[in-house]
Coordinates of C-alpha atoms and ligand atoms in Angstrom, one line a residue:
M1 CA 100.4 -87.5 28.2
T2 CA 103.6 -87.4 30.4
V3 CA 104.4 -91.1 30.6
L4 CA 105.0 -92.8 27.3
R5 CA 105.5 -96.3 26.0
P6 CA 106.9 -96.9 22.5
Y7 CA 104.4 -97.5 19.6
G8 CA 105.0 -100.4 17.1
D9 CA 101.9 -102.1 15.8
T10 CA 99.4 -100.8 18.3
T11 CA 99.3 -97.9 20.7
G12 CA 101.4 -98.5 23.8
D13 CA 102.6 -102.0 22.8
G14 CA 106.2 -101.1 23.7
M15 CA 107.6 -102.3 20.4
V16 CA 111.0 -100.9 19.3
Q17 CA 113.5 -101.6 16.6
V18 CA 117.3 -101.6 17.1
S19 CA 120.2 -102.2 14.7
F20 CA 123.7 -103.4 15.4
T21 CA 126.6 -105.4 13.9
L22 CA 128.2 -108.5 15.4
P23 CA 131.6 -109.7 14.4
V24 CA 130.4 -113.1 13.2
P25 CA 129.6 -114.5 9.7
H26 CA 125.9 -114.6 8.8
D27 CA 124.3 -117.9 9.7
K28 CA 121.6 -119.2 12.0
R29 CA 123.9 -119.1 15.1
A30 CA 124.6 -115.4 14.3
E31 CA 120.9 -114.7 14.3
G32 CA 120.6 -116.5 17.6
A33 CA 123.4 -114.4 19.0
A34 CA 121.6 -111.2 17.9
V35 CA 118.4 -112.4 19.7
Q36 CA 120.5 -113.2 22.8
L37 CA 122.0 -109.7 22.8
A38 CA 118.6 -108.0 22.2
T39 CA 117.1 -110.1 25.1
K40 CA 119.9 -109.0 27.4
M41 CA 119.2 -105.4 26.3
G42 CA 115.6 -105.8 27.6
L43 CA 113.7 -106.7 24.3
D44 CA 111.4 -109.5 25.1
P45 CA 110.3 -111.1 22.9
A46 CA 112.9 -110.2 20.3
T47 CA 112.8 -111.1 16.6
V48 CA 115.5 -110.6 13.9
V49 CA 113.7 -108.8 11.1
H50 CA 116.8 -108.2 8.9
A51 CA 120.3 -109.7 8.8
K52 CA 122.9 -109.1 6.2
A53 CA 126.5 -110.1 5.8
M54 CA 128.8 -107.1 6.0
G55 CA 132.0 -108.1 4.4
E56 CA 133.9 -111.1 5.8
G57 CA 133.0 -112.2 9.3
F58 CA 130.5 -109.4 10.2
T59 CA 126.7 -109.4 10.2
F60 CA 124.4 -106.4 10.4
F61 CA 121.0 -107.0 12.2
V62 CA 117.7 -105.2 12.7
V63 CA 115.9 -106.6 15.7
Y64 CA 112.3 -105.9 16.6
G65 CA 111.0 -106.5 20.1
R66 CA 109.0 -105.3 23.2
V67 CA 110.5 -103.2 26.0
R68 CA 108.8 -102.6 29.3
H69 CA 110.5 -99.3 30.0
L70 CA 108.4 -96.1 30.2
V71 CA 109.5 -92.6 29.3
D72 CA 108.7 -89.8 31.8
M73 CA 108.4 -86.6 29.8
H74 CA 108.9 -84.6 33.0
Q75 CA 112.4 -86.0 33.3
V76 CA 113.5 -85.2 29.8
V77 CA 116.4 -82.8 29.8
V78 CA 117.6 -81.2 26.5
A79 CA 119.4 -78.1 25.4
E80 CA 116.5 -75.8 24.6
R81 CA 116.9 -72.9 22.1
D82 CA 117.4 -69.9 24.4
F83 CA 117.7 -67.3 21.6
P84 CA 115.1 -65.9 19.1
L85 CA 115.1 -67.5 15.7
L86 CA 115.5 -64.5 13.3
G87 CA 114.9 -64.1 9.6
S88 CA 117.7 -63.1 7.2
K89 CA 116.7 -59.4 7.2
E90 CA 116.7 -59.2 11.0
I91 CA 120.0 -61.0 11.2
N92 CA 121.7 -58.6 8.8
S93 CA 120.1 -55.5 10.4
N94 CA 120.9 -56.6 13.9
I95 CA 124.6 -57.0 13.0
R96 CA 124.6 -53.6 11.2
S97 CA 122.9 -51.7 14.1
R98 CA 124.4 -53.5 17.1
L99 CA 127.9 -54.6 16.0
R100 CA 128.4 -51.8 13.4
R101 CA 130.7 -54.0 11.4
K102 CA 130.7 -57.4 9.7
L103 CA 130.4 -60.4 11.9
S104 CA 133.6 -62.4 11.2
V105 CA 133.5 -66.2 11.5
V106 CA 136.2 -68.8 10.8
G107 CA 135.1 -72.4 10.3
A108 CA 137.0 -75.7 10.0
C109 CA 137.0 -79.4 10.5
I110 CA 139.9 -80.0 12.9
G111 CA 142.1 -83.0 13.7
T112 CA 142.1 -85.7 11.0
D113 CA 138.4 -85.2 10.3
A114 CA 137.7 -84.7 6.6
H115 CA 133.9 -84.6 6.9
T116 CA 133.3 -81.2 5.5
V117 CA 129.7 -81.6 4.4
G118 CA 128.3 -80.4 7.7
I119 CA 130.3 -77.3 8.1
D120 CA 129.9 -76.5 4.4
A121 CA 126.1 -76.8 4.9
I122 CA 126.3 -74.2 7.6
L123 CA 128.8 -71.8 6.0
N124 CA 128.6 -72.1 2.2
V125 CA 126.0 -70.2 0.2
K126 CA 124.2 -73.4 -0.9
G127 CA 123.3 -74.1 2.8
I128 CA 120.9 -77.0 3.7
A129 CA 117.2 -77.8 4.1
G130 CA 116.2 -74.9 1.9
E131 CA 118.2 -72.3 4.0
K132 CA 121.2 -70.5 2.6
G133 CA 124.5 -70.7 4.5
L134 CA 126.2 -67.9 6.4
E135 CA 128.1 -66.7 3.3
Y136 CA 124.8 -65.6 1.9
Y137 CA 124.2 -63.0 4.6
R138 CA 125.6 -59.7 3.6
E139 CA 126.8 -58.8 7.1
F140 CA 128.8 -62.0 7.7
K141 CA 132.4 -62.4 6.7
V142 CA 133.0 -66.1 6.4
V143 CA 136.3 -68.0 6.1
N144 CA 135.9 -71.7 5.7
L145 CA 139.2 -73.5 6.1
G146 CA 137.9 -76.9 5.1
A147 CA 139.2 -80.3 6.3
Q148 CA 141.9 -81.4 8.7
V149 CA 142.9 -78.1 10.0
T150 CA 145.4 -78.1 12.9
I151 CA 144.5 -76.2 16.1
P152 CA 147.5 -73.8 15.8
D153 CA 146.5 -72.9 12.2
L154 CA 142.9 -72.3 13.4
V155 CA 144.0 -70.1 16.2
E156 CA 146.3 -68.1 13.9
R157 CA 143.7 -67.6 11.3
A158 CA 141.0 -66.7 13.9
R159 CA 143.4 -64.0 15.1
A160 CA 144.2 -62.8 11.6
E161 CA 140.6 -62.5 10.7
K162 CA 139.6 -60.9 14.0
A163 CA 137.1 -63.7 14.3
D164 CA 134.0 -63.0 16.4
A165 CA 133.3 -66.8 16.4
V166 CA 135.1 -69.9 15.5
L167 CA 132.9 -72.7 14.1
V168 CA 134.4 -76.2 14.3
S169 CA 132.9 -79.4 12.9
Q170 CA 133.7 -82.9 14.3
V171 CA 131.9 -85.8 12.7
V172 CA 134.3 -88.7 13.5
T173 CA 133.8 -89.9 17.0
Q174 CA 136.0 -93.0 17.0
R175 CA 137.9 -93.2 20.3
D176 CA 136.1 -90.0 21.3
A177 CA 138.3 -88.0 18.8
H178 CA 135.6 -85.3 18.7
L179 CA 135.7 -84.8 22.5
H180 CA 139.5 -84.8 22.7
N181 CA 139.9 -82.4 19.7
T182 CA 137.2 -80.0 21.1
R183 CA 138.8 -79.8 24.5
A184 CA 142.2 -79.2 22.9
M185 CA 140.8 -76.5 20.7
S186 CA 139.1 -74.8 23.6
A187 CA 142.3 -74.9 25.7
A188 CA 144.3 -73.4 22.8
F189 CA 141.9 -70.5 22.4
R190 CA 141.8 -69.8 26.1
E191 CA 145.6 -69.7 26.2
A192 CA 145.9 -67.6 23.1
F193 CA 143.3 -64.9 23.9
P194 CA 142.4 -62.9 27.0
A195 CA 138.9 -63.9 28.1
E196 CA 137.3 -60.7 26.9
R197 CA 138.9 -61.0 23.4
R198 CA 138.4 -64.7 22.9
P199 CA 136.1 -65.6 19.9
L200 CA 132.9 -67.5 20.7
L201 CA 133.7 -71.2 20.4
V202 CA 131.0 -73.2 18.6
V203 CA 131.2 -76.9 17.7
G204 CA 128.9 -79.0 15.8
G205 CA 128.4 -82.6 14.6
P206 CA 125.9 -85.4 14.7
R207 CA 127.1 -87.1 17.8
F208 CA 127.7 -84.4 20.3
D209 CA 125.7 -84.0 23.5
E210 CA 124.4 -80.5 23.2
L211 CA 124.4 -80.2 27.0
A212 CA 128.2 -80.8 27.3
T213 CA 129.3 -77.2 26.7
G214 CA 130.9 -76.7 30.2
E215 CA 132.7 -80.1 30.0
L216 CA 134.1 -79.3 26.6
G217 CA 134.9 -75.6 27.2
V218 CA 132.8 -74.2 24.3
D219 CA 130.1 -71.7 24.2
R220 CA 127.6 -73.7 22.2
I221 CA 127.2 -77.1 20.7
F222 CA 124.9 -77.8 17.6
G223 CA 123.9 -81.3 16.8
R224 CA 122.2 -83.3 14.0
G225 CA 119.9 -81.4 11.7
T226 CA 121.2 -77.9 12.6
T227 CA 120.3 -75.2 10.0
P228 CA 122.3 -72.1 9.1
R229 CA 119.6 -69.8 10.3
E230 CA 119.7 -71.2 13.8
V231 CA 123.5 -70.7 13.9
A232 CA 123.2 -67.2 12.5
S233 CA 120.5 -66.3 15.1
Y234 CA 122.6 -67.7 17.9
L235 CA 125.7 -65.8 16.9
V236 CA 123.8 -62.5 16.5
H237 CA 122.1 -63.0 19.9
S238 CA 125.3 -64.0 21.7
L239 CA 127.6 -61.4 20.2
T240 CA 125.1 -58.5 20.5
T241 CA 124.1 -59.3 24.1
R242 CA 127.8 -59.9 24.9
K243 CA 128.7 -56.5 23.5
S244 CA 126.0 -54.6 25.3
A245 CA 126.6 -56.5 28.6
Ligands
B12_301 C1 130.0 -88.4 3.4 C2 130.8 -89.3 4.4 C3 132.2 -89.4 4.2 C4 132.9 -88.7 3.1 C5 133.1 -87.2 3.5 C6 133.2 -86.2 2.4 C7 133.2 -84.8 2.9 N1 133.8 -84.0 2.1 O1 132.6 -84.5 3.9 C8 134.2 -89.5 2.9 C9 134.0 -90.6 1.9 C10 135.5 -88.7 2.6 C11 134.3 -90.2 4.3 C12 135.4 -90.7 4.8 C13 135.5 -91.3 6.1 N2 134.4 -91.7 6.9 CO1 132.6 -91.0 6.6 N3 130.8 -90.6 6.3 C14 130.1 -89.9 5.5 C15 128.6 -90.0 5.7 C16 128.1 -91.1 4.8 C17 127.8 -88.8 5.6 C18 128.3 -87.6 6.5 C19 127.6 -86.4 6.0 O2 128.0 -85.8 5.0 N4 126.4 -86.0 6.5 C20 125.6 -84.9 6.1 C21 125.9 -83.6 6.9 C22 125.0 -82.5 6.4 O3 125.5 -83.9 8.2 P1 126.4 -83.6 9.5 O4 127.8 -83.8 9.2 O5 125.7 -84.3 10.7 O6 126.2 -82.0 9.7 C23 125.0 -81.4 10.3 C24 125.0 -81.3 11.8 O7 125.7 -82.3 12.5 C25 125.6 -80.0 12.1 N5 127.0 -79.7 12.1 C26 128.0 -80.5 11.6 N6 129.2 -79.8 11.8 C27 128.9 -78.6 12.3 C28 129.7 -77.6 12.7 C29 129.1 -76.4 13.3 C30 130.0 -75.3 13.7 C31 127.7 -76.3 13.4 C32 127.1 -75.1 14.0 C33 126.9 -77.4 13.0 C34 127.5 -78.5 12.5 O8 125.0 -79.2 11.0 C35 125.0 -80.0 9.8 C36 123.8 -79.6 9.0 O9 122.6 -80.0 9.6 C37 128.6 -90.6 7.2 C38 127.4 -91.5 7.6 C39 126.2 -90.8 7.8 N7 125.1 -91.2 7.1 O10 126.1 -89.8 8.5 C40 129.9 -91.3 7.3 C41 130.7 -91.4 8.6 C42 130.6 -90.1 9.3 N8 132.1 -91.7 8.2 C43 132.6 -92.6 9.0 C44 134.0 -93.0 8.8 C45 134.4 -94.1 9.8 C46 134.8 -92.6 7.8 C47 136.2 -93.0 7.5 C48 137.1 -93.1 8.8 C49 136.2 -94.3 6.7 C50 137.5 -94.9 6.4 N9 137.8 -96.0 7.1 O11 138.3 -94.4 5.7 C51 136.7 -91.8 6.6 C52 137.4 -90.7 7.5 C53 137.9 -89.6 6.6 C54 138.5 -88.6 7.5 N10 139.8 -88.4 7.5 O12 137.7 -87.9 8.2 C55 131.7 -93.0 10.1 C56 132.1 -92.3 11.5 C57 132.0 -93.3 12.6 C58 132.4 -92.7 13.9 N11 131.8 -93.1 14.9 O13 133.2 -91.8 14.0 C59 130.3 -92.6 9.6 C60 129.3 -92.3 10.7 C61 129.9 -93.9 8.8 C62 129.7 -95.1 9.6 N12 128.5 -95.4 10.1 O14 130.6 -95.8 9.9 N13 133.0 -90.2 4.9

């Protein structure tokens, strides 16, 4: 099927659920306001199925309603994986045979961002979703700088470690901090390194648009639910094809 309609109670009924917070105390008028907003968003009919006061003067809502919009699967554009997903043995052996040295990565959360769980999941041995992080791979040399690293410090450490790739995490998106920080990071690396010596620049975080690499000046963006094996496979693919190119 190429044209889809959301499924709620019965196939193709168009029912969806949305959640949001309004800056009003929780009462009947607040619920009316939530329905008005949902109706303006195209949910018709719209019903508040959950409302809860969130501190003083704020209410969180879940609204359930019907939309008329259709999804055309032919028009869906996503960043497809364009590299093979390798197992840990292949990852290690490819690095050994193609790079002939350890693959050096430097990771950090930059700016004021202190959300290290995501980058730790990718880099630390403990990993995520049943997969070990990059530290587990014998042929990776991993330096994880942790939280709130400044861009000059990141550039300096990447140089000192002869980093093949720099892995940056950005979770906070308030005022587009993740976009500003990523552009600033990319600009700093492009200034500090000649093009052929610049490390691969990889950013990740749950709210990035994975298609925005060109706009942000990075080589790859990884979003929500990324696993270490995907990142390891990407790095091996990019760096070994780059080397032989
Ligand atoms: C845990 C947490 C914290 C912890 C962080 C502890 C730590 N050491 O990381 C603490 C309590 C410190 C914290 C603080 C704050 N937090 Co907080 N936090 C969260 C929370 C609940 C979970 C984040 C998390 O750990 N996810 C799990 C990891 C595994 O997922 P992930 O980060 O998405 O990572 C995956 C992918 O995105 C990807 N990935 C991520 N990075 C990278 C990097 C690379 C290179 C690659 C390849 C992949 C990759 O791979 C990972 C694995 O799959 C989220 C809400 C939520 N449920 O997401 C809020 C949230 C992120 N926090 C938020 C906020 C606002 C804050 C504070 C500003 C609150 C405050 N007013 O003080 C502070 C900011 C602190 C700071 N200076 O950064 C907001 C951000 C809103 C926004 N739009 O920016 C959120 C969304 C909560 C909310 N709904 O309001 N927080």
